[in-house]
PDB file of C-alpha atoms in Angstrom:
ATOM      1  CA  MET A   1      66.216  58.952  41.636  1.00  0.00           C
ATOM      2  CA  ALA A   2      65.431  55.665  39.672  1.00  0.00           C
ATOM      3  CA  ALA A   3      66.886  53.694  42.232  1.00  0.00           C
ATOM      4  CA  GLN A   4      64.194  55.588  45.007  1.00  0.00           C
ATOM      5  CA  ARG A   5      61.549  54.795  42.895  1.00  0.00           C
ATOM      6  CA  GLN A   6      62.145  51.544  42.371  1.00  0.00           C
ATOM      7  CA  PRO A   7      60.623  49.631  45.921  1.00  0.00           C
ATOM      8  CA  GLN A   8      57.753  52.151  44.995  1.00  0.00           C
ATOM      9  CA  GLY A   9      57.205  50.271  41.504  1.00  0.00           C
ATOM     10  CA  ARG A  10      56.901  47.077  43.426  1.00  0.00           C
ATOM     11  CA  ILE A  11      54.466  48.517  45.831  1.00  0.00           C
ATOM     12  CA  ARG A  12      52.354  49.744  42.821  1.00  0.00           C
ATOM     13  CA  ILE A  13      52.571  46.303  40.951  1.00  0.00           C
ATOM     14  CA  ASN A  14      50.860  44.406  44.691  1.00  0.00           C
ATOM     15  CA  GLN A  15      48.252  46.789  44.436  1.00  0.00           C
ATOM     16  CA  GLU A  16      47.835  46.257  41.145  1.00  0.00           C
ATOM     17  CA  THR A  17      47.639  42.466  41.309  1.00  0.00           C
ATOM     18  CA  VAL A  18      44.982  43.472  44.855  1.00  0.00           C
ATOM     19  CA  VAL A  19      43.308  45.441  43.105  1.00  0.00           C
ATOM     20  CA  ILE A  20      42.792  42.646  39.710  1.00  0.00           C
ATOM     21  CA  ALA A  21      42.211  40.037  42.639  1.00  0.00           C
ATOM     22  CA  ILE A  22      39.534  42.509  44.288  1.00  0.00           C
ATOM     23  CA  SER A  23      37.731  42.722  40.481  1.00  0.00           C
ATOM     24  CA  VAL A  24      37.964  39.202  40.278  1.00  0.00           C
ATOM     25  CA  VAL A  25      35.989  37.876  43.803  1.00  0.00           C
ATOM     26  CA  LEU A  26      33.623  41.144  43.642  1.00  0.00           C
ATOM     27  CA  PHE A  27      32.872  39.853  39.797  1.00  0.00           C
ATOM     28  CA  LEU A  28      32.087  36.029  41.104  1.00  0.00           C
ATOM     29  CA  VAL A  29      30.167  37.809  44.134  1.00  0.00           C
ATOM     30  CA  PHE A  30      28.176  39.620  42.153  1.00  0.00           C
ATOM     31  CA  SER A  31      27.297  36.825  39.336  1.00  0.00           C
ATOM     32  CA  ILE A  32      27.014  34.052  42.116  1.00  0.00           C
ATOM     33  CA  PHE A  33      24.206  36.319  44.750  1.00  0.00           C
ATOM     34  CA  LEU A  34      22.764  39.041  41.915  1.00  0.00           C
ATOM     35  CA  ASN A  35      20.548  37.524  39.065  1.00  0.00           C
ATOM     36  CA  LYS A  36      20.191  40.971  37.089  1.00  0.00           C
ATOM     37  CA  PHE A  37      24.226  41.154  37.168  1.00  0.00           C
ATOM     38  CA  LEU A  38      25.008  38.907  33.924  1.00  0.00           C
ATOM     39  CA  SER A  39      22.358  39.449  32.169  1.00  0.00           C
ATOM     40  CA  GLN A  40      23.077  41.279  28.787  1.00  0.00           C
ATOM     41  CA  GLY A  41      21.223  44.766  29.581  1.00  0.00           C
ATOM     42  CA  ASN A  42      22.928  44.975  32.380  1.00  0.00           C
ATOM     43  CA  ILE A  43      26.669  44.157  30.977  1.00  0.00           C
ATOM     44  CA  ILE A  44      26.515  46.430  28.607  1.00  0.00           C
ATOM     45  CA  ALA A  45      25.056  48.876  30.823  1.00  0.00           C
ATOM     46  CA  LEU A  46      28.469  48.126  32.850  1.00  0.00           C
ATOM     47  CA  LEU A  47      30.455  48.450  29.781  1.00  0.00           C
ATOM     48  CA  LYS A  48      28.618  52.109  28.236  1.00  0.00           C
ATOM     49  CA  ASN A  49      29.049  53.448  31.706  1.00  0.00           C
ATOM     50  CA  VAL A  50      32.487  52.460  32.565  1.00  0.00           C
ATOM     51  CA  ALA A  51      33.843  54.415  29.184  1.00  0.00           C
ATOM     52  CA  ILE A  52      32.693  57.010  30.608  1.00  0.00           C
ATOM     53  CA  LEU A  53      34.586  56.716  33.458  1.00  0.00           C
ATOM     54  CA  GLY A  54      37.326  54.899  31.823  1.00  0.00           C
ATOM     55  CA  THR A  55      37.604  57.505  29.800  1.00  0.00           C
ATOM     56  CA  LEU A  56      37.330  60.393  31.993  1.00  0.00           C
ATOM     57  CA  ALA A  57      39.710  58.848  34.245  1.00  0.00           C
ATOM     58  CA  VAL A  58      42.101  58.690  31.533  1.00  0.00           C
ATOM     59  CA  GLY A  59      42.695  62.263  31.414  1.00  0.00           C
ATOM     60  CA  MET A  60      42.331  62.163  35.125  1.00  0.00           C
ATOM     61  CA  GLY A  61      45.538  59.692  35.496  1.00  0.00           C
ATOM     62  CA  PHE A  62      47.726  62.009  32.305  1.00  0.00           C
ATOM     63  CA  VAL A  63      47.011  64.972  35.518  1.00  0.00           C
ATOM     64  CA  VAL A  64      47.728  63.399  38.072  1.00  0.00           C
ATOM     65  CA  VAL A  65      51.137  61.024  36.803  1.00  0.00           C
ATOM     66  CA  GLY A  66      52.465  65.512  36.065  1.00  0.00           C
ATOM     67  CA  ARG A  67      51.937  64.942  40.161  1.00  0.00           C
ATOM     68  CA  GLY A  68      48.472  67.665  38.813  1.00  0.00           C
ATOM     69  CA  ILE A  69      45.069  66.955  39.966  1.00  0.00           C
ATOM     70  CA  ASP A  70      42.218  68.582  37.580  1.00  0.00           C
ATOM     71  CA  LEU A  71      38.890  68.786  39.149  1.00  0.00           C
ATOM     72  CA  THR A  72      37.645  71.119  36.033  1.00  0.00           C
ATOM     73  CA  MET A  73      36.727  68.527  33.959  1.00  0.00           C
ATOM     74  CA  VAL A  74      33.481  67.158  34.942  1.00  0.00           C
ATOM     75  CA  ALA A  75      32.143  70.675  34.033  1.00  0.00           C
ATOM     76  CA  VAL A  76      33.780  71.099  30.852  1.00  0.00           C
ATOM     77  CA  MET A  77      32.488  67.943  29.878  1.00  0.00           C
ATOM     78  CA  VAL A  78      28.684  69.700  30.796  1.00  0.00           C
ATOM     79  CA  VAL A  79      28.982  72.982  29.586  1.00  0.00           C
ATOM     80  CA  GLY A  80      31.539  72.179  26.585  1.00  0.00           C
ATOM     81  CA  VAL A  81      28.634  70.134  25.058  1.00  0.00           C
ATOM     82  CA  ALA A  82      25.760  71.879  26.468  1.00  0.00           C
ATOM     83  CA  PHE A  83      27.459  74.606  24.358  1.00  0.00           C
ATOM     84  CA  SER A  84      27.533  72.137  21.210  1.00  0.00           C
ATOM     85  CA  ILE A  85      23.973  71.349  21.508  1.00  0.00           C
ATOM     86  CA  TRP A  86      23.002  75.533  21.853  1.00  0.00           C
ATOM     87  CA  LEU A  87      24.722  76.653  19.076  1.00  0.00           C
ATOM     88  CA  SER A  88      23.807  73.574  16.551  1.00  0.00           C
ATOM     89  CA  THR A  89      20.183  75.289  17.859  1.00  0.00           C
ATOM     90  CA  LYS A  90      21.144  78.936  15.499  1.00  0.00           C
ATOM     91  CA  GLY A  91      21.378  77.430  13.331  1.00  0.00           C
ATOM     92  CA  VAL A  92      24.941  76.656  12.730  1.00  0.00           C
ATOM     93  CA  SER A  93      25.334  72.267  11.867  1.00  0.00           C
ATOM     94  CA  PHE A  94      26.039  70.265  14.737  1.00  0.00           C
ATOM     95  CA  THR A  95      28.972  68.678  13.081  1.00  0.00           C
ATOM     96  CA  PHE A  96      31.172  72.008  13.228  1.00  0.00           C
ATOM     97  CA  ALA A  97      29.153  72.884  16.633  1.00  0.00           C
ATOM     98  CA  ILE A  98      31.212  69.970  18.287  1.00  0.00           C
ATOM     99  CA  ILE A  99      34.333  71.787  16.242  1.00  0.00           C
ATOM    100  CA  VAL A 100      33.730  75.326  17.994  1.00  0.00           C
ATOM    101  CA  GLY A 101      33.017  73.158  21.297  1.00  0.00           C
ATOM    102  CA  GLY A 102      35.734  71.610  21.213  1.00  0.00           C
ATOM    103  CA  LEU A 103      38.083  74.784  20.559  1.00  0.00           C
ATOM    104  CA  LEU A 104      36.163  76.093  23.863  1.00  0.00           C
ATOM    105  CA  VAL A 105      37.176  73.297  25.780  1.00  0.00           C
ATOM    106  CA  ALA A 106      40.911  73.135  24.909  1.00  0.00           C
ATOM    107  CA  LEU A 107      40.045  77.139  25.754  1.00  0.00           C
ATOM    108  CA  LEU A 108      39.027  76.443  29.544  1.00  0.00           C
ATOM    109  CA  GLY A 109      42.439  74.119  29.892  1.00  0.00           C
ATOM    110  CA  LEU A 110      44.967  75.797  28.593  1.00  0.00           C
ATOM    111  CA  PHE A 111      43.290  79.234  30.604  1.00  0.00           C
ATOM    112  CA  THR A 112      43.592  76.355  33.910  1.00  0.00           C
ATOM    113  CA  GLY A 113      47.222  75.662  32.865  1.00  0.00           C
ATOM    114  CA  ILE A 114      48.434  78.694  32.536  1.00  0.00           C
ATOM    115  CA  LEU A 115      46.881  79.451  35.986  1.00  0.00           C
ATOM    116  CA  VAL A 116      49.096  76.001  37.864  1.00  0.00           C
ATOM    117  CA  ALA A 117      52.119  76.962  35.650  1.00  0.00           C
ATOM    118  CA  ILE A 118      52.418  80.493  34.989  1.00  0.00           C
ATOM    119  CA  ALA A 119      50.937  81.917  38.566  1.00  0.00           C
ATOM    120  CA  GLU A 120      51.519  79.015  39.871  1.00  0.00           C
ATOM    121  CA  ILE A 121      48.212  78.507  42.589  1.00  0.00           C
ATOM    122  CA  PRO A 122      47.511  75.146  43.651  1.00  0.00           C
ATOM    123  CA  PRO A 123      46.328  72.745  40.847  1.00  0.00           C
ATOM    124  CA  ILE A 124      43.274  72.027  43.436  1.00  0.00           C
ATOM    125  CA  PHE A 125      42.747  75.271  43.746  1.00  0.00           C
ATOM    126  CA  ALA A 126      42.753  76.699  40.318  1.00  0.00           C
ATOM    127  CA  THR A 127      40.596  74.495  39.328  1.00  0.00           C
ATOM    128  CA  LEU A 128      38.491  74.186  41.570  1.00  0.00           C
ATOM    129  CA  ALA A 129      37.607  77.281  41.067  1.00  0.00           C
ATOM    130  CA  ILE A 130      37.673  77.663  37.543  1.00  0.00           C
ATOM    131  CA  ALA A 131      35.123  74.653  37.019  1.00  0.00           C
ATOM    132  CA  SER A 132      33.042  76.440  39.535  1.00  0.00           C
ATOM    133  CA  ALA A 133      32.937  80.090  36.865  1.00  0.00           C
ATOM    134  CA  VAL A 134      32.553  77.341  33.785  1.00  0.00           C
ATOM    135  CA  TYR A 135      29.436  75.548  35.937  1.00  0.00           C
ATOM    136  CA  GLY A 136      28.241  79.125  36.223  1.00  0.00           C
ATOM    137  CA  ALA A 137      28.892  80.616  32.594  1.00  0.00           C
ATOM    138  CA  GLY A 138      26.576  77.724  31.729  1.00  0.00           C
ATOM    139  CA  ARG A 139      24.876  78.346  33.870  1.00  0.00           C
ATOM    140  CA  ILE A 140      23.238  81.840  32.001  1.00  0.00           C
ATOM    141  CA  LEU A 141      23.801  80.556  28.936  1.00  0.00           C
ATOM    142  CA  PHE A 142      21.716  78.114  28.663  1.00  0.00           C
ATOM    143  CA  SER A 143      18.044  77.380  29.719  1.00  0.00           C
ATOM    144  CA  SER A 144      17.653  74.217  31.052  1.00  0.00           C
ATOM    145  CA  ASP A 145      19.265  71.302  32.576  1.00  0.00           C
ATOM    146  CA  VAL A 146      18.745  69.204  30.474  1.00  0.00           C
ATOM    147  CA  LEU A 147      20.097  69.977  26.910  1.00  0.00           C
ATOM    148  CA  TYR A 148      18.882  67.878  23.819  1.00  0.00           C
ATOM    149  CA  ALA A 149      20.993  66.927  20.575  1.00  0.00           C
ATOM    150  CA  PRO A 150      19.348  67.278  17.184  1.00  0.00           C
ATOM    151  CA  ALA A 151      17.781  64.017  15.588  1.00  0.00           C
ATOM    152  CA  ASN A 152      19.296  61.949  12.805  1.00  0.00           C
ATOM    153  CA  ILE A 153      23.429  62.996  13.414  1.00  0.00           C
ATOM    154  CA  HIS A 154      24.593  59.104  12.165  1.00  0.00           C
ATOM    155  CA  TRP A 155      27.499  59.428  14.013  1.00  0.00           C
ATOM    156  CA  LEU A 156      26.402  60.645  16.954  1.00  0.00           C
ATOM    157  CA  THR A 157      23.801  57.430  17.117  1.00  0.00           C
ATOM    158  CA  PHE A 158      26.907  55.059  16.317  1.00  0.00           C
ATOM    159  CA  ILE A 159      29.141  56.316  19.267  1.00  0.00           C
ATOM    160  CA  GLY A 160      25.570  55.615  21.595  1.00  0.00           C
ATOM    161  CA  SER A 161      23.760  51.954  20.217  1.00  0.00           C
ATOM    162  CA  GLY A 162      26.704  52.067  17.493  1.00  0.00           C
ATOM    163  CA  THR A 163      28.353  48.184  17.347  1.00  0.00           C
ATOM    164  CA  ILE A 164      31.984  46.923  16.509  1.00  0.00           C
ATOM    165  CA  PHE A 165      31.851  43.100  16.803  1.00  0.00           C
ATOM    166  CA  GLY A 166      30.301  42.899  18.911  1.00  0.00           C
ATOM    167  CA  ILE A 167      31.730  46.109  21.045  1.00  0.00           C
ATOM    168  CA  PRO A 168      29.380  49.081  22.446  1.00  0.00           C
ATOM    169  CA  MET A 169      31.368  52.238  20.425  1.00  0.00           C
ATOM    170  CA  SER A 170      30.853  53.980  24.006  1.00  0.00           C
ATOM    171  CA  VAL A 171      33.453  51.071  24.616  1.00  0.00           C
ATOM    172  CA  VAL A 172      35.657  50.755  21.413  1.00  0.00           C
ATOM    173  CA  VAL A 173      36.058  54.971  22.173  1.00  0.00           C
ATOM    174  CA  PHE A 174      37.669  54.503  25.491  1.00  0.00           C
ATOM    175  CA  ALA A 175      39.800  51.540  24.675  1.00  0.00           C
ATOM    176  CA  ALA A 176      40.629  54.736  21.834  1.00  0.00           C
ATOM    177  CA  VAL A 177      41.574  56.495  23.960  1.00  0.00           C
ATOM    178  CA  ALA A 178      42.348  54.349  25.788  1.00  0.00           C
ATOM    179  CA  PHE A 179      45.849  52.669  23.368  1.00  0.00           C
ATOM    180  CA  VAL A 180      46.858  56.617  22.354  1.00  0.00           C
ATOM    181  CA  MET A 181      47.468  58.341  25.396  1.00  0.00           C
ATOM    182  CA  SER A 182      49.503  54.740  26.234  1.00  0.00           C
ATOM    183  CA  LEU A 183      51.719  55.277  23.426  1.00  0.00           C
ATOM    184  CA  PHE A 184      52.405  59.006  24.225  1.00  0.00           C
ATOM    185  CA  LEU A 185      53.136  58.602  27.291  1.00  0.00           C
ATOM    186  CA  LYS A 186      55.374  55.600  27.405  1.00  0.00           C
ATOM    187  CA  LYS A 187      56.317  55.985  23.461  1.00  0.00           C
ATOM    188  CA  THR A 188      56.585  59.889  22.762  1.00  0.00           C
ATOM    189  CA  ARG A 189      60.161  62.295  24.552  1.00  0.00           C
ATOM    190  CA  PHE A 190      56.633  64.410  25.675  1.00  0.00           C
ATOM    191  CA  GLY A 191      55.518  60.873  27.846  1.00  0.00           C
ATOM    192  CA  ARG A 192      58.995  61.405  29.080  1.00  0.00           C
ATOM    193  CA  LEU A 193      59.356  64.419  30.591  1.00  0.00           C
ATOM    194  CA  VAL A 194      55.690  64.541  31.925  1.00  0.00           C
ATOM    195  CA  TYR A 195      57.473  61.747  34.173  1.00  0.00           C
ATOM    196  CA  ALA A 196      59.970  63.676  35.163  1.00  0.00           C
ATOM    197  CA  SER A 197      58.721  66.344  35.906  1.00  0.00           C
ATOM    198  CA  GLY A 198      55.650  64.892  37.825  1.00  0.00           C
ATOM    199  CA  ASP A 199      58.210  62.946  39.757  1.00  0.00           C
ATOM    200  CA  ASN A 200      60.476  65.926  41.366  1.00  0.00           C
ATOM    201  CA  PRO A 201      59.317  69.144  39.507  1.00  0.00           C
ATOM    202  CA  ALA A 202      62.286  71.668  41.240  1.00  0.00           C
ATOM    203  CA  ALA A 203      64.842  68.647  39.578  1.00  0.00           C
ATOM    204  CA  ALA A 204      62.726  68.911  36.228  1.00  0.00           C
ATOM    205  CA  ARG A 205      63.440  72.595  35.952  1.00  0.00           C
ATOM    206  CA  ASN A 206      66.667  73.405  37.234  1.00  0.00           C
ATOM    207  CA  SER A 207      67.642  70.575  34.790  1.00  0.00           C
ATOM    208  CA  GLY A 208      66.520  73.217  31.907  1.00  0.00           C
ATOM    209  CA  LEU A 209      62.755  70.872  31.168  1.00  0.00           C
ATOM    210  CA  PRO A 210      59.493  72.799  30.222  1.00  0.00           C
ATOM    211  CA  THR A 211      57.868  72.074  32.773  1.00  0.00           C
ATOM    212  CA  ARG A 212      55.895  75.008  32.097  1.00  0.00           C
ATOM    213  CA  PRO A 213      54.016  73.946  28.532  1.00  0.00           C
ATOM    214  CA  VAL A 214      53.928  70.439  29.557  1.00  0.00           C
ATOM    215  CA  ILE A 215      52.070  71.295  32.397  1.00  0.00           C
ATOM    216  CA  ILE A 216      49.635  73.687  29.873  1.00  0.00           C
ATOM    217  CA  THR A 217      49.657  70.917  27.668  1.00  0.00           C
ATOM    218  CA  GLN A 218      48.363  68.017  30.273  1.00  0.00           C
ATOM    219  CA  TYR A 219      45.901  70.582  31.206  1.00  0.00           C
ATOM    220  CA  VAL A 220      44.427  71.300  27.487  1.00  0.00           C
ATOM    221  CA  VAL A 221      44.396  67.597  27.205  1.00  0.00           C
ATOM    222  CA  SER A 222      42.270  66.747  29.564  1.00  0.00           C
ATOM    223  CA  ALA A 223      39.830  69.412  28.466  1.00  0.00           C
ATOM    224  CA  LEU A 224      39.614  68.058  25.303  1.00  0.00           C
ATOM    225  CA  ILE A 225      39.523  63.762  26.570  1.00  0.00           C
ATOM    226  CA  ALA A 226      37.027  65.726  29.395  1.00  0.00           C
ATOM    227  CA  PHE A 227      35.325  66.658  26.346  1.00  0.00           C
ATOM    228  CA  ILE A 228      35.319  63.623  24.527  1.00  0.00           C
ATOM    229  CA  ALA A 229      33.837  62.066  27.809  1.00  0.00           C
ATOM    230  CA  GLY A 230      31.060  64.370  26.572  1.00  0.00           C
ATOM    231  CA  ILE A 231      29.917  63.954  23.212  1.00  0.00           C
ATOM    232  CA  ILE A 232      29.999  59.966  24.533  1.00  0.00           C
ATOM    233  CA  MET A 233      26.661  60.349  27.386  1.00  0.00           C
ATOM    234  CA  THR A 234      25.998  62.289  24.629  1.00  0.00           C
ATOM    235  CA  GLY A 235      25.656  59.425  22.675  1.00  0.00           C
ATOM    236  CA  LEU A 236      24.328  56.989  25.296  1.00  0.00           C
ATOM    237  CA  VAL A 237      21.311  59.020  26.496  1.00  0.00           C
ATOM    238  CA  THR A 238      21.077  62.596  23.303  1.00  0.00           C
ATOM    239  CA  GLY A 239      21.495  64.730  25.901  1.00  0.00           C
ATOM    240  CA  ILE A 240      23.154  66.618  28.225  1.00  0.00           C
ATOM    241  CA  ASN A 241      22.470  67.338  31.814  1.00  0.00           C
ATOM    242  CA  THR A 242      24.247  70.235  33.224  1.00  0.00           C
ATOM    243  CA  ARG A 243      23.590  69.434  37.060  1.00  0.00           C
ATOM    244  CA  LEU A 244      25.825  66.777  36.540  1.00  0.00           C
ATOM    245  CA  TYR A 245      28.486  68.835  37.615  1.00  0.00           C
ATOM    246  CA  ASN A 246      27.018  68.165  41.451  1.00  0.00           C
ATOM    247  CA  SER A 247      26.591  65.276  40.976  1.00  0.00           C
ATOM    248  CA  THR A 248      29.253  62.867  42.727  1.00  0.00           C
ATOM    249  CA  LEU A 249      31.018  62.095  38.861  1.00  0.00           C
ATOM    250  CA  ILE A 250      34.270  63.569  39.490  1.00  0.00           C
ATOM    251  CA  TYR A 251      34.655  62.113  42.805  1.00  0.00           C
ATOM    252  CA  ASP A 252      34.205  58.793  41.093  1.00  0.00           C
ATOM    253  CA  VAL A 253      37.897  59.475  38.484  1.00  0.00           C
ATOM    254  CA  LEU A 254      40.284  60.002  41.067  1.00  0.00           C
ATOM    255  CA  LEU A 255      38.840  57.018  43.201  1.00  0.00           C
ATOM    256  CA  VAL A 256      39.679  55.134  39.493  1.00  0.00           C
ATOM    257  CA  VAL A 257      42.062  57.158  39.592  1.00  0.00           C
ATOM    258  CA  VAL A 258      44.109  56.274  42.562  1.00  0.00           C
ATOM    259  CA  LEU A 259      42.542  52.476  43.338  1.00  0.00           C
ATOM    260  CA  GLY A 260      44.004  51.940  39.962  1.00  0.00           C
ATOM    261  CA  GLY A 261      47.669  53.071  41.313  1.00  0.00           C
ATOM    262  CA  ILE A 262      48.902  56.480  40.548  1.00  0.00           C
ATOM    263  CA  GLY A 263      50.305  57.852  43.320  1.00  0.00           C
ATOM    264  CA  LEU A 264      49.363  61.745  44.174  1.00  0.00           C
ATOM    265  CA  SER A 265      53.103  62.050  44.482  1.00  0.00           C
ATOM    266  CA  GLY A 266      53.257  61.453  40.355  1.00  0.00           C
ATOM    267  CA  GLY A 267      55.615  60.669  38.402  1.00  0.00           C
ATOM    268  CA  GLN A 268      54.379  56.818  38.472  1.00  0.00           C
ATOM    269  CA  GLY A 269      51.983  54.379  36.598  1.00  0.00           C
ATOM    270  CA  GLY A 270      49.555  54.680  33.829  1.00  0.00           C
ATOM    271  CA  VAL A 271      47.328  53.804  31.857  1.00  0.00           C
ATOM    272  CA  ARG A 272      46.963  50.880  32.689  1.00  0.00           C
ATOM    273  CA  ASN A 273      46.432  51.331  36.008  1.00  0.00           C
ATOM    274  CA  VAL A 274      43.355  53.334  34.933  1.00  0.00           C
ATOM    275  CA  ILE A 275      41.751  50.431  33.789  1.00  0.00           C
ATOM    276  CA  VAL A 276      42.479  48.247  36.209  1.00  0.00           C
ATOM    277  CA  GLY A 277      40.826  50.819  38.351  1.00  0.00           C
ATOM    278  CA  THR A 278      37.838  51.466  35.932  1.00  0.00           C
ATOM    279  CA  ILE A 279      36.893  48.042  36.512  1.00  0.00           C
ATOM    280  CA  LEU A 280      36.907  48.262  39.752  1.00  0.00           C
ATOM    281  CA  VAL A 281      34.797  51.351  40.376  1.00  0.00           C
ATOM    282  CA  GLY A 282      32.421  50.318  38.053  1.00  0.00           C
ATOM    283  CA  ILE A 283      32.054  46.371  39.289  1.00  0.00           C
ATOM    284  CA  LEU A 284      30.829  48.235  42.229  1.00  0.00           C
ATOM    285  CA  ILE A 285      28.870  51.366  41.352  1.00  0.00           C
ATOM    286  CA  ASN A 286      26.110  48.769  39.661  1.00  0.00           C
ATOM    287  CA  GLY A 287      26.569  46.302  42.151  1.00  0.00           C
ATOM    288  CA  MET A 288      24.786  48.732  44.175  1.00  0.00           C
ATOM    289  CA  THR A 289      23.148  49.880  42.229  1.00  0.00           C
ATOM    290  CA  ILE A 290      21.373  46.312  41.350  1.00  0.00           C
ATOM    291  CA  LEU A 291      21.369  45.862  45.419  1.00  0.00           C
ATOM    292  CA  ASN A 292      19.189  49.333  46.023  1.00  0.00           C
ATOM    293  CA  PHE A 293      21.274  50.680  47.397  1.00  0.00           C
ATOM    294  CA  SER A 294      20.301  54.811  47.956  1.00  0.00           C
ATOM    295  CA  TYR A 295      22.555  56.802  46.139  1.00  0.00           C
ATOM    296  CA  THR A 296      23.378  58.581  50.277  1.00  0.00           C
ATOM    297  CA  SER A 297      24.169  55.077  51.205  1.00  0.00           C
ATOM    298  CA  GLN A 298      27.126  54.244  47.029  1.00  0.00           C
ATOM    299  CA  ASN A 299      28.952  58.556  48.106  1.00  0.00           C
ATOM    300  CA  LEU A 300      29.278  56.961  51.721  1.00  0.00           C
ATOM    301  CA  ILE A 301      31.099  53.956  50.553  1.00  0.00           C
ATOM    302  CA  LYS A 302      32.746  55.581  47.788  1.00  0.00           C
ATOM    303  CA  SER A 303      33.878  58.043  50.312  1.00  0.00           C
ATOM    304  CA  VAL A 304      34.668  55.536  52.915  1.00  0.00           C
ATOM    305  CA  ILE A 305      36.851  53.969  50.123  1.00  0.00           C
ATOM    306  CA  LEU A 306      38.506  57.067  48.080  1.00  0.00           C
ATOM    307  CA  LEU A 307      39.647  57.775  52.252  1.00  0.00           C
ATOM    308  CA  GLY A 308      40.987  54.309  52.812  1.00  0.00           C
ATOM    309  CA  ALA A 309      42.899  54.787  49.418  1.00  0.00           C
ATOM    310  CA  LEU A 310      44.637  58.137  49.475  1.00  0.00           C
ATOM    311  CA  ALA A 311      45.562  57.342  53.155  1.00  0.00           C
ATOM    312  CA  ILE A 312      47.330  54.419  51.812  1.00  0.00           C
ATOM    313  CA  ASP A 313      48.590  56.279  49.010  1.00  0.00           C
ATOM    314  CA  ALA A 314      49.963  58.334  50.944  1.00  0.00           C
ATOM    315  CA  VAL A 315      51.799  55.623  52.560  1.00  0.00           C
ATOM    316  CA  ILE A 316      53.396  54.626  49.789  1.00  0.00           C
ATOM    317  CA  ASN A 317      53.834  57.709  48.000  1.00  0.00           C
ATOM    318  CA  PRO A 318      55.591  59.564  50.275  1.00  0.00           C
ATOM    319  CA  ARG A 319      56.168  63.554  48.836  1.00  0.00           C
ATOM    320  CA  ASP A 320      58.937  64.421  50.700  1.00  0.00           C
ATOM    321  CA  GLU A 321      59.268  68.613  51.863  1.00  0.00           C
ATOM    322  CA  GLN A 322      61.689  68.953  48.313  1.00  0.00           C
ATOM    323  CA  THR A 323      59.344  67.644  45.867  1.00  0.00           C
ATOM    324  CA  SER A 324      55.795  68.939  47.501  1.00  0.00           C
ATOM    325  CA  GLN A 325      56.233  72.533  47.535  1.00  0.00           C
ATOM    326  CA  SER A 326      54.229  75.197  46.057  1.00  0.00           C
ATOM    327  CA  GLY A 327      51.327  73.677  43.707  1.00  0.00           C
ATOM    328  CA  ASP A 328      54.190  70.715  42.987  1.00  0.00           C
ATOM    329  CA  ILE A 329      55.214  73.109  39.940  1.00  0.00           C
TER     330      ILE A 329
END
């Protein structure tokens, strides 16, 4: 099996190189032709936006490595944080409300994992349905689209506007999440199980590996990472807009993962790929915003890029008949 995956590994490295080269070229072009691109304010805004996108992509990449997909991330993020803020308006301390919100999203991830691993519902359908249900429940519970965090929450303010050695704290949190996930995948037995389950689920299951607990854990971790991204966003803008669920953010996250080189066939890639993809997509979105591209135009461009990346991934990482069955569990 390792011998069969090796050629794909070489292609993946080339893809990373190409993505890095494109990122460098875009950065240079935007720096030369866009007056505001290299301004301090824009660079800080770029880094903060990349922090949110990258954190979400770390969770998505973790699931995709295991040959899954998690379309609940944005719904879980906005509803989980909004629930915490709503709870704080009922007299509960905000810090405790955040802990309760974390427990809620963990339960949502657990439920998603059970549907995928035990009920064997294909991940794309299970997560799409759960995302819609979670958002719908949130809309019923909350009276407004935007919920603002209480004032004078010092640790939240620090996440939003604090710096460490000049680096925005939101970027530091993203880096910490990425570092921990990288160690988790590379250095732990569970990480090796994730790669084995993603590489060939049937073979892993027949070998006695606990594939179902692995899948369930992936969705719990993904939900918690989405919640962390929501906390970063709340720190940056002092609140959460639940209508973000209706945006294209989840597709931006998928774009990061696929462009970065994490094949949808599973069993390959890692945090390095997420970082590479995040940098490219972050620069692209920032440049289009400065160029005053309309929201529709930006979505069109990103959609075309995503379709192209998916087509390339299908060629580079074909899913054979044995390893593409029934939701890939």
